JSON list of C-alpha atoms in Angstrom, two decimals:
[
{"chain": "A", "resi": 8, "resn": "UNK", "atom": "CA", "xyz": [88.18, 82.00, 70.96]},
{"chain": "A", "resi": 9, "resn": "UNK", "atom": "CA", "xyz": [87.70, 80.00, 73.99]},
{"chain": "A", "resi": 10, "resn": "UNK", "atom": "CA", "xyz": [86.84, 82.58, 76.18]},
{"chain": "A", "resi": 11, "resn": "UNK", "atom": "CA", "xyz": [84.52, 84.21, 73.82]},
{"chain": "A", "resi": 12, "resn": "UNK", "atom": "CA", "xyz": [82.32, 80.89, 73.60]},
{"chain": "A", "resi": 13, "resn": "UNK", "atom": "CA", "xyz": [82.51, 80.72, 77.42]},
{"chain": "A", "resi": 14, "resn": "UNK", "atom": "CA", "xyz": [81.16, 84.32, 77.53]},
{"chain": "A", "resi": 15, "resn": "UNK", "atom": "CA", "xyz": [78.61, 83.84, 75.04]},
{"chain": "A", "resi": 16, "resn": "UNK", "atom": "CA", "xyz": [77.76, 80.64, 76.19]},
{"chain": "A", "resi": 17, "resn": "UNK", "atom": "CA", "xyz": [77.48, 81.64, 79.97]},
{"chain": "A", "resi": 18, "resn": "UNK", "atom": "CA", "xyz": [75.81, 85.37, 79.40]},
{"chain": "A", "resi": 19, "resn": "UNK", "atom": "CA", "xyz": [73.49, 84.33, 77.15]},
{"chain": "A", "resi": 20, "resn": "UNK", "atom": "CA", "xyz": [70.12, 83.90, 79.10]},
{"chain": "A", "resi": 21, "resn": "UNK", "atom": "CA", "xyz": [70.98, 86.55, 80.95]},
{"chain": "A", "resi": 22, "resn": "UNK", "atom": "CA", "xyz": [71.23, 89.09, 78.06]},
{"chain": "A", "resi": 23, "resn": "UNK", "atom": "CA", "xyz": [68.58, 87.35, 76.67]},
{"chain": "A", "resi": 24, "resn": "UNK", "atom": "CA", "xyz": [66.33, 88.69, 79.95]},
{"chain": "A", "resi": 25, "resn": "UNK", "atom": "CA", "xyz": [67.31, 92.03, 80.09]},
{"chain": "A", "resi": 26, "resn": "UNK", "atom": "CA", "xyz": [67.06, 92.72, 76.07]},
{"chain": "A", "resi": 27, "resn": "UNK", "atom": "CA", "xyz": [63.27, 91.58, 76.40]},
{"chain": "A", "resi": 28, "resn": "UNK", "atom": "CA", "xyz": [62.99, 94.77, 78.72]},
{"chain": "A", "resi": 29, "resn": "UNK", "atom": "CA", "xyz": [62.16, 96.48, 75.21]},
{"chain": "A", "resi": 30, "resn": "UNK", "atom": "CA", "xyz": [59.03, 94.81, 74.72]},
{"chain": "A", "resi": 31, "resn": "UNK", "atom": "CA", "xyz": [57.70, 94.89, 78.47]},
{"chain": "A", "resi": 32, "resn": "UNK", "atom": "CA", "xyz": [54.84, 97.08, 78.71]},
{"chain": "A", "resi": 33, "resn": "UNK", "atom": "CA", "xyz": [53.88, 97.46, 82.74]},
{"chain": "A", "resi": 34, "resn": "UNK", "atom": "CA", "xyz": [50.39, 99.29, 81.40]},
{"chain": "A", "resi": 35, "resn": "UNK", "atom": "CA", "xyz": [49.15, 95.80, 80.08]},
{"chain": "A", "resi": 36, "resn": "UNK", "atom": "CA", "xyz": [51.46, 93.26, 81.54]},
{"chain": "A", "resi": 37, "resn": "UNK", "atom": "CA", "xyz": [52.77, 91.56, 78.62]},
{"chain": "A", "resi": 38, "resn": "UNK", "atom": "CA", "xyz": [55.44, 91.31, 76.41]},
{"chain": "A", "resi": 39, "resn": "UNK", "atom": "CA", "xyz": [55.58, 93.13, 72.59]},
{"chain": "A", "resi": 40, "resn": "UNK", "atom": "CA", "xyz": [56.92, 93.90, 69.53]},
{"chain": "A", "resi": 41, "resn": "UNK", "atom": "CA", "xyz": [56.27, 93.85, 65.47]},
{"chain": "A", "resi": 42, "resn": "UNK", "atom": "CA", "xyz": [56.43, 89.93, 65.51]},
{"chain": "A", "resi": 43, "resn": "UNK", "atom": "CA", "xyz": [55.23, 89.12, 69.08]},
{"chain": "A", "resi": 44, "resn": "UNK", "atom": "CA", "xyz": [52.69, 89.16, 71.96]},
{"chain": "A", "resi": 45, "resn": "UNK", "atom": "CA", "xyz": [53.36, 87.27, 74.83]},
{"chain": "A", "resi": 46, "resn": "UNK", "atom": "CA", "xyz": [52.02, 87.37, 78.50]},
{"chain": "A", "resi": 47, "resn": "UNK", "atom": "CA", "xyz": [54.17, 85.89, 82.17]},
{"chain": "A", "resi": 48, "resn": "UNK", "atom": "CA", "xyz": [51.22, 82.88, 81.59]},
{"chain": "A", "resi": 49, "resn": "UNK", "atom": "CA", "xyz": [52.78, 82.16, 78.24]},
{"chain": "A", "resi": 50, "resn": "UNK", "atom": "CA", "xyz": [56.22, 81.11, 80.38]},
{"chain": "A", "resi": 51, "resn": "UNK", "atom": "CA", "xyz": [54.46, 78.55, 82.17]},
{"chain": "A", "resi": 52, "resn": "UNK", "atom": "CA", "xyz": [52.62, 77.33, 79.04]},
{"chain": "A", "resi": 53, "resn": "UNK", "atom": "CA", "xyz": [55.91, 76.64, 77.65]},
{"chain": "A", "resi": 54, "resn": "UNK", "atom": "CA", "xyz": [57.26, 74.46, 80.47]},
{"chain": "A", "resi": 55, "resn": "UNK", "atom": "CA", "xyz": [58.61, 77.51, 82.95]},
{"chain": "A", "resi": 56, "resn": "UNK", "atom": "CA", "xyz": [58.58, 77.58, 86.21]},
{"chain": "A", "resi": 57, "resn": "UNK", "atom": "CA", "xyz": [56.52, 80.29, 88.29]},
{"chain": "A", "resi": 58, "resn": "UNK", "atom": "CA", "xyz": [59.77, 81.18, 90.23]},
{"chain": "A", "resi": 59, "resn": "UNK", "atom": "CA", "xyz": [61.26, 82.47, 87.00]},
{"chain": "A", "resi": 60, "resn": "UNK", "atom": "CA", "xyz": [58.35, 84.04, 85.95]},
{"chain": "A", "resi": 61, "resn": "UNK", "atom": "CA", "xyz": [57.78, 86.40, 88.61]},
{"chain": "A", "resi": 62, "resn": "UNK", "atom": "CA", "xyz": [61.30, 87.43, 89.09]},
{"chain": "A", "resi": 63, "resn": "UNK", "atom": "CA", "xyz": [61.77, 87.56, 85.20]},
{"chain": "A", "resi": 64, "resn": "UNK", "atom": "CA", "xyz": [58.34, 90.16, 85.51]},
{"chain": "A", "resi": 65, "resn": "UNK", "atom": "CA", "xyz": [59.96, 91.72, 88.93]},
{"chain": "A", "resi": 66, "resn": "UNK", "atom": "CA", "xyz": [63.44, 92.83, 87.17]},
{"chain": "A", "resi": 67, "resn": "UNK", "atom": "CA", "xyz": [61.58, 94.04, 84.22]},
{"chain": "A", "resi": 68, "resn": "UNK", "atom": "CA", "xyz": [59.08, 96.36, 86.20]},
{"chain": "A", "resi": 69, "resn": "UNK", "atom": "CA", "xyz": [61.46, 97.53, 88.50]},
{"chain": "A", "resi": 70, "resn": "UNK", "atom": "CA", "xyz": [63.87, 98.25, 85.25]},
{"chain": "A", "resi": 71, "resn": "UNK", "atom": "CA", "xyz": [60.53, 100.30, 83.86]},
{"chain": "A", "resi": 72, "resn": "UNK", "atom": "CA", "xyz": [60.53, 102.19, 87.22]},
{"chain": "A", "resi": 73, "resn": "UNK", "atom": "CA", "xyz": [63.78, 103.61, 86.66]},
{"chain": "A", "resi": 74, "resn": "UNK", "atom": "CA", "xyz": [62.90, 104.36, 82.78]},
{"chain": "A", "resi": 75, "resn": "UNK", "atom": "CA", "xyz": [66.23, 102.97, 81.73]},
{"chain": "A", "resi": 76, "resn": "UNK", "atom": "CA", "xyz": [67.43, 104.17, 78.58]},
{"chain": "A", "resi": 77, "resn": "UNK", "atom": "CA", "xyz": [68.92, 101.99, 75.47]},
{"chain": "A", "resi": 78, "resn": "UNK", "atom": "CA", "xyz": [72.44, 103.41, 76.33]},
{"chain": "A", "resi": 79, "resn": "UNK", "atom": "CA", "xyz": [71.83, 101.63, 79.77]},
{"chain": "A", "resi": 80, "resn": "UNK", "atom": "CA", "xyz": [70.68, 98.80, 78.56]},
{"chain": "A", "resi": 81, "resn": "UNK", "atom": "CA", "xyz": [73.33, 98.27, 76.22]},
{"chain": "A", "resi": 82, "resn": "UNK", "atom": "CA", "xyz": [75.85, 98.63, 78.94]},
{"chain": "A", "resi": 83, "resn": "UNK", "atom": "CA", "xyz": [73.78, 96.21, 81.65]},
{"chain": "A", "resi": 84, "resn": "UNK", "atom": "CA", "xyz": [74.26, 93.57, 78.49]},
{"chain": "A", "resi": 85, "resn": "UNK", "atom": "CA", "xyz": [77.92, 94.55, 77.98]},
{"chain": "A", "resi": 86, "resn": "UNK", "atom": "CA", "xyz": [78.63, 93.95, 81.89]},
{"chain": "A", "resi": 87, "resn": "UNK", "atom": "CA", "xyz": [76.69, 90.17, 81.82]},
{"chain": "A", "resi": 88, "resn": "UNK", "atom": "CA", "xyz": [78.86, 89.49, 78.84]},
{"chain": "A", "resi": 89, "resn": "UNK", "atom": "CA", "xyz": [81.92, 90.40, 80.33]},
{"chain": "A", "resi": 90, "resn": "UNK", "atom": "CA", "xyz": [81.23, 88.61, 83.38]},
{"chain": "A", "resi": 91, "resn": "UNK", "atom": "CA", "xyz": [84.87, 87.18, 84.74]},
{"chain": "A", "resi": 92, "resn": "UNK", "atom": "CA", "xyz": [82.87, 84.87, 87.18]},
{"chain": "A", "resi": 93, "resn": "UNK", "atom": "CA", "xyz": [82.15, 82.24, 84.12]},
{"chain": "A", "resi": 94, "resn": "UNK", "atom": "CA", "xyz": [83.73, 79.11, 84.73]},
{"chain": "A", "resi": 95, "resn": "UNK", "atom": "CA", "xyz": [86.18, 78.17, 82.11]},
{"chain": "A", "resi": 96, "resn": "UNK", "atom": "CA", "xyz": [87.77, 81.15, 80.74]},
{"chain": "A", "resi": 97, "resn": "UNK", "atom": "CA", "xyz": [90.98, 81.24, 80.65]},
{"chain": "A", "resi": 98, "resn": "UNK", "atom": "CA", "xyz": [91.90, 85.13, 80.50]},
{"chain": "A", "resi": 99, "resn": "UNK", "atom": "CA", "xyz": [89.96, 85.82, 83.36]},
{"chain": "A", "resi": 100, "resn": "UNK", "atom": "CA", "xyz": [92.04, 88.96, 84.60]},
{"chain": "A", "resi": 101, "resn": "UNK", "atom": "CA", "xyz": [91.65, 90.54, 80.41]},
{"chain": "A", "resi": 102, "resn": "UNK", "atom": "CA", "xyz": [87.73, 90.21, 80.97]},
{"chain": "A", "resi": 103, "resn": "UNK", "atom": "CA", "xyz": [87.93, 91.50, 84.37]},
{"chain": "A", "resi": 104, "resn": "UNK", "atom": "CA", "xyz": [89.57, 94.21, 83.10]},
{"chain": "A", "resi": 105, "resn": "UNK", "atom": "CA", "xyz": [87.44, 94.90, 80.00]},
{"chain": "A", "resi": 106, "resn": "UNK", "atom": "CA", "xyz": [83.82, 94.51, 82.67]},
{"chain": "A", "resi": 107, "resn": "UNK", "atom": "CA", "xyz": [85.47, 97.04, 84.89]},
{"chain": "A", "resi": 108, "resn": "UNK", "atom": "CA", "xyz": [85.96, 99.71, 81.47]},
{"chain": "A", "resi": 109, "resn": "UNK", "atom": "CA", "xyz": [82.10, 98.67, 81.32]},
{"chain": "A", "resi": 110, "resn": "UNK", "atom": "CA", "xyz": [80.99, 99.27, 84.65]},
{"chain": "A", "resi": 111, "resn": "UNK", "atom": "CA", "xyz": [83.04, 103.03, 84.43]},
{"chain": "A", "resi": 112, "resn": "UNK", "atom": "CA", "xyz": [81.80, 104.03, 81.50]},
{"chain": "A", "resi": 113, "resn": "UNK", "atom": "CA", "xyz": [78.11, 102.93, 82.52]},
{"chain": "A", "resi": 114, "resn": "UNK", "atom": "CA", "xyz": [78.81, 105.03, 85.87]},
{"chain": "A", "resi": 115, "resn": "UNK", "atom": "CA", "xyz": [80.30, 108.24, 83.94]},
{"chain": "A", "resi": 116, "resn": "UNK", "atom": "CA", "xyz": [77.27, 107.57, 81.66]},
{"chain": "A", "resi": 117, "resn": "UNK", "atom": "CA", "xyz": [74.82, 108.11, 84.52]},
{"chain": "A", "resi": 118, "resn": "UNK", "atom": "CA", "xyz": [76.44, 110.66, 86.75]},
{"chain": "A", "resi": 119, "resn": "UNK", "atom": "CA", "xyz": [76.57, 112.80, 83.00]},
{"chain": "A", "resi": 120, "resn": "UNK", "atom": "CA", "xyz": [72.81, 111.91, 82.31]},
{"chain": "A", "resi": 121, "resn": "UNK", "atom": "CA", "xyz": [70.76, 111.55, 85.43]},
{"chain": "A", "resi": 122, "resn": "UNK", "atom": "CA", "xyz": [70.88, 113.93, 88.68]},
{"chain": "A", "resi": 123, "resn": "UNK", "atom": "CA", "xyz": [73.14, 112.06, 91.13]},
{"chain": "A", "resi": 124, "resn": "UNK", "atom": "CA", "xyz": [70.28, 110.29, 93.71]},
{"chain": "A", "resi": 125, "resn": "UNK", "atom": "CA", "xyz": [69.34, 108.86, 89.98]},
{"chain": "A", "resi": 126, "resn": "UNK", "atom": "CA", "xyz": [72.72, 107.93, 89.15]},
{"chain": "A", "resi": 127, "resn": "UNK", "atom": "CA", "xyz": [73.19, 106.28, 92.42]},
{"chain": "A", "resi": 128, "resn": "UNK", "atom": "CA", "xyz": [69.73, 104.42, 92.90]},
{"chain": "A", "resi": 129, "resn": "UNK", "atom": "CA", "xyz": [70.81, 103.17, 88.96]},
{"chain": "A", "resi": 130, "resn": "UNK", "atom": "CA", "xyz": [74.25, 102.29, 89.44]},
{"chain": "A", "resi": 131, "resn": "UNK", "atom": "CA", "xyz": [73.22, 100.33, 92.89]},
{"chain": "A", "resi": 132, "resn": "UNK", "atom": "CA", "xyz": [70.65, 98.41, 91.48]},
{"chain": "A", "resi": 133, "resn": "UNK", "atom": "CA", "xyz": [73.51, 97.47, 88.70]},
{"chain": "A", "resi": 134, "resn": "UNK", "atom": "CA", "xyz": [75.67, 96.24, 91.93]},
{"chain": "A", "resi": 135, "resn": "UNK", "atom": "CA", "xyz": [73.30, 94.11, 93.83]},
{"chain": "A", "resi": 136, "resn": "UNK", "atom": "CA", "xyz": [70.99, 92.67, 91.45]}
]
């Protein structure tokens, strides 16, 4: 139980970030869905800092470059969550373990999918962002 809160707790932002890749439109700049419209200037309305604005719009047009899918996506979030780098877990070796299950089945997932300069430029991008 501890080490889920930790994980939550820690990954959270992060998986907040990429998720809102859904509702990124690069054709208008802004942010979208049923319930929402929102534009970068919004961020700073609300107290943000312009660092995090332009690399929270950088990852997200760069993500629309590659045309990630929600398979991709749902692995990118599984990867932050299992992230054995948080401070304060205690069974960092079991979610070390269950990030690197993540990371192979992402990589199967685009070497099955993509052509393999695709998979590659996908699965580096994963590795040094």
């Amino acid at each position: 139980i501890v080490d889920q809160i930790v994980l939550l707790r820690g990954g959270c932002l992060e998986m907040l970030v990429l998720r809102s890749y859904f509702a990124f439109s690069c054709d208008e700049n802004k942010y979208m869905s049923d319930k929402f419209q929102y534009q970068p200037s919004d961020f700073l309305q609300a107290g943000c800092s312009e660092e995090f604005v332009e690399k929270y719009n950088s990852l997200h047009l760069r993500m629309r470059k590659m045309k990630l899918q929600v398979e991709e996506i749902c692995l990118l979030l599984a990867l932050v969550l299992f992230s054995p780098d948080r401070p304060g877990l205690e069974e960092q070796a079991k979610v070390e373990e269950m990030q690197d299950m993540v990371a192979n089945t992402l990589q199967a997932y685009e070497y099955t999918n993509k052509p393999p300069k695709e998979a590659r430029v996908c699965l580096c991008w994963v590795i040094y962002r």
